[in-house]
Amino acid sequence: MRRVVRSKTYVRQLKTLIEYGVKRFGLRVAESKLLILDDVIEHFLAAHPGAKQVDPELMLHVYPISRTPFVLIYDFDAVELRLHFIIQARADRSSLDPGDVER
């Protein structure tokens, strides 16, 4: 199983998304979405990171998380699954720059 590495950018974005979710939908809903997210990352994506194609503009994998508003943007090798960004599903990806990811 690959080790999951979350960039500082990813952690900051997730915190912002969860805080928004708590304010808008309540703690229970935000926590349930976070549990789904963590489950998919740890039990599926770490084992099957090639499940989605590479986005030709970002040159990173893009994985929408079912039953949540989240999309993961990542890359991987045999040892690590590296989570670079987490964004809302409807967010514009054109402003994302992989070079701006804070490790």
CSV table of C-alpha atoms in Angstrom, one decimal:
chain,number,residue,atom,x,y,z
A,1,MET,CA,0.0,0.0,0.0
A,2,ARG,CA,1.3,3.5,-0.8
A,3,ARG,CA,2.0,6.0,1.8
A,4,VAL,CA,-0.4,9.0,1.5
A,5,VAL,CA,1.4,12.4,1.5
A,6,ARG,CA,-0.7,15.5,1.8
A,7,SER,CA,0.9,18.8,0.7
A,8,LYS,CA,0.5,21.9,2.8
A,9,THR,CA,-1.5,23.4,0.0
A,10,TYR,CA,-3.9,20.4,0.2
A,11,VAL,CA,-4.2,20.7,4.0
A,12,ARG,CA,-4.9,24.4,3.8
A,13,GLN,CA,-7.6,23.9,1.0
A,14,LEU,CA,-9.2,21.0,2.9
A,15,LYS,CA,-9.4,23.1,6.1
A,16,THR,CA,-11.1,25.9,4.2
A,17,LEU,CA,-13.6,23.6,2.5
A,18,ILE,CA,-14.5,21.9,5.8
A,19,GLU,CA,-14.9,25.2,7.6
A,20,TYR,CA,-17.2,26.4,4.9
A,21,GLY,CA,-19.2,23.1,5.0
A,22,VAL,CA,-19.6,23.4,8.8
A,23,LYS,CA,-21.0,27.0,8.5
A,24,ARG,CA,-23.2,26.1,5.6
A,25,PHE,CA,-24.4,22.6,6.3
A,26,GLY,CA,-23.5,21.9,9.9
A,27,LEU,CA,-20.9,19.8,11.7
A,28,ARG,CA,-22.6,16.4,11.1
A,29,VAL,CA,-22.7,16.9,7.3
A,30,ALA,CA,-19.1,18.2,7.1
A,31,GLU,CA,-17.8,15.3,9.3
A,32,SER,CA,-19.7,12.7,7.1
A,33,LYS,CA,-18.1,14.1,4.0
A,34,LEU,CA,-14.6,14.1,5.6
A,35,LEU,CA,-15.1,10.5,6.6
A,36,ILE,CA,-16.0,9.6,3.0
A,37,LEU,CA,-13.0,11.5,1.7
A,38,ASP,CA,-10.6,9.8,4.1
A,39,ASP,CA,-12.0,6.3,3.4
A,40,VAL,CA,-11.6,6.8,-0.4
A,41,ILE,CA,-8.1,8.0,0.0
A,42,GLU,CA,-6.9,5.4,2.4
A,43,HIS,CA,-8.8,2.3,1.2
A,44,PHE,CA,-9.1,2.9,-2.5
A,45,LEU,CA,-6.9,5.6,-4.0
A,46,ALA,CA,-3.7,4.6,-2.2
A,47,ALA,CA,-4.1,1.1,-3.7
A,48,HIS,CA,-5.5,2.1,-7.1
A,49,PRO,CA,-4.2,5.6,-7.9
A,50,GLY,CA,-4.3,5.0,-11.6
A,51,ALA,CA,-8.1,4.7,-11.6
A,52,LYS,CA,-8.4,8.0,-13.3
A,53,GLN,CA,-6.6,9.5,-16.3
A,54,VAL,CA,-4.1,12.3,-16.2
A,55,ASP,CA,-5.6,15.8,-16.8
A,56,PRO,CA,-3.8,16.9,-20.0
A,57,GLU,CA,-3.5,20.5,-18.8
A,58,LEU,CA,-2.4,19.9,-15.2
A,59,MET,CA,-0.5,16.7,-16.0
A,60,LEU,CA,-1.8,15.3,-12.7
A,61,HIS,CA,-4.6,12.8,-11.9
A,62,VAL,CA,-8.0,14.3,-11.1
A,63,TYR,CA,-10.4,12.2,-9.0
A,64,PRO,CA,-13.9,13.4,-8.0
A,65,ILE,CA,-15.0,11.8,-4.7
A,66,SER,CA,-18.6,10.5,-5.0
A,67,ARG,CA,-21.2,11.7,-2.5
A,68,THR,CA,-19.0,14.8,-1.7
A,69,PRO,CA,-18.3,18.1,-3.4
A,70,PHE,CA,-14.5,17.4,-3.5
A,71,VAL,CA,-12.1,16.7,-6.3
A,72,LEU,CA,-8.6,15.4,-5.5
A,73,ILE,CA,-5.6,16.4,-7.7
A,74,TYR,CA,-2.6,14.1,-7.2
A,75,ASP,CA,0.3,12.1,-8.6
A,76,PHE,CA,1.9,8.9,-7.4
A,77,ASP,CA,4.7,6.4,-7.7
A,78,ALA,CA,5.2,2.9,-6.3
A,79,VAL,CA,5.8,4.3,-2.8
A,80,GLU,CA,3.6,7.4,-2.4
A,81,LEU,CA,0.3,8.9,-3.3
A,82,ARG,CA,0.9,12.6,-3.2
A,83,LEU,CA,-2.2,14.8,-2.8
A,84,HIS,CA,-1.5,18.3,-4.2
A,85,PHE,CA,-4.9,20.0,-4.3
A,86,ILE,CA,-8.4,19.5,-3.1
A,87,ILE,CA,-11.1,21.7,-4.8
A,88,GLN,CA,-14.8,21.9,-5.1
A,89,ALA,CA,-16.2,19.9,-8.0
A,90,ARG,CA,-17.4,23.0,-9.8
A,91,ALA,CA,-14.2,25.0,-9.2
A,92,ASP,CA,-12.3,26.3,-12.2
A,93,ARG,CA,-9.1,24.3,-12.5
A,94,SER,CA,-7.5,26.7,-15.0
A,95,SER,CA,-5.9,28.8,-12.3
A,96,LEU,CA,-4.2,25.8,-10.6
A,97,ASP,CA,-0.5,25.6,-11.1
A,98,PRO,CA,1.3,22.5,-9.9
A,99,GLY,CA,4.4,24.5,-9.4
A,100,ASP,CA,2.7,26.5,-6.7
A,101,VAL,CA,2.1,23.5,-4.4
A,102,GLU,CA,3.6,24.0,-1.0
A,103,ARG,CA,5.1,20.7,0.1
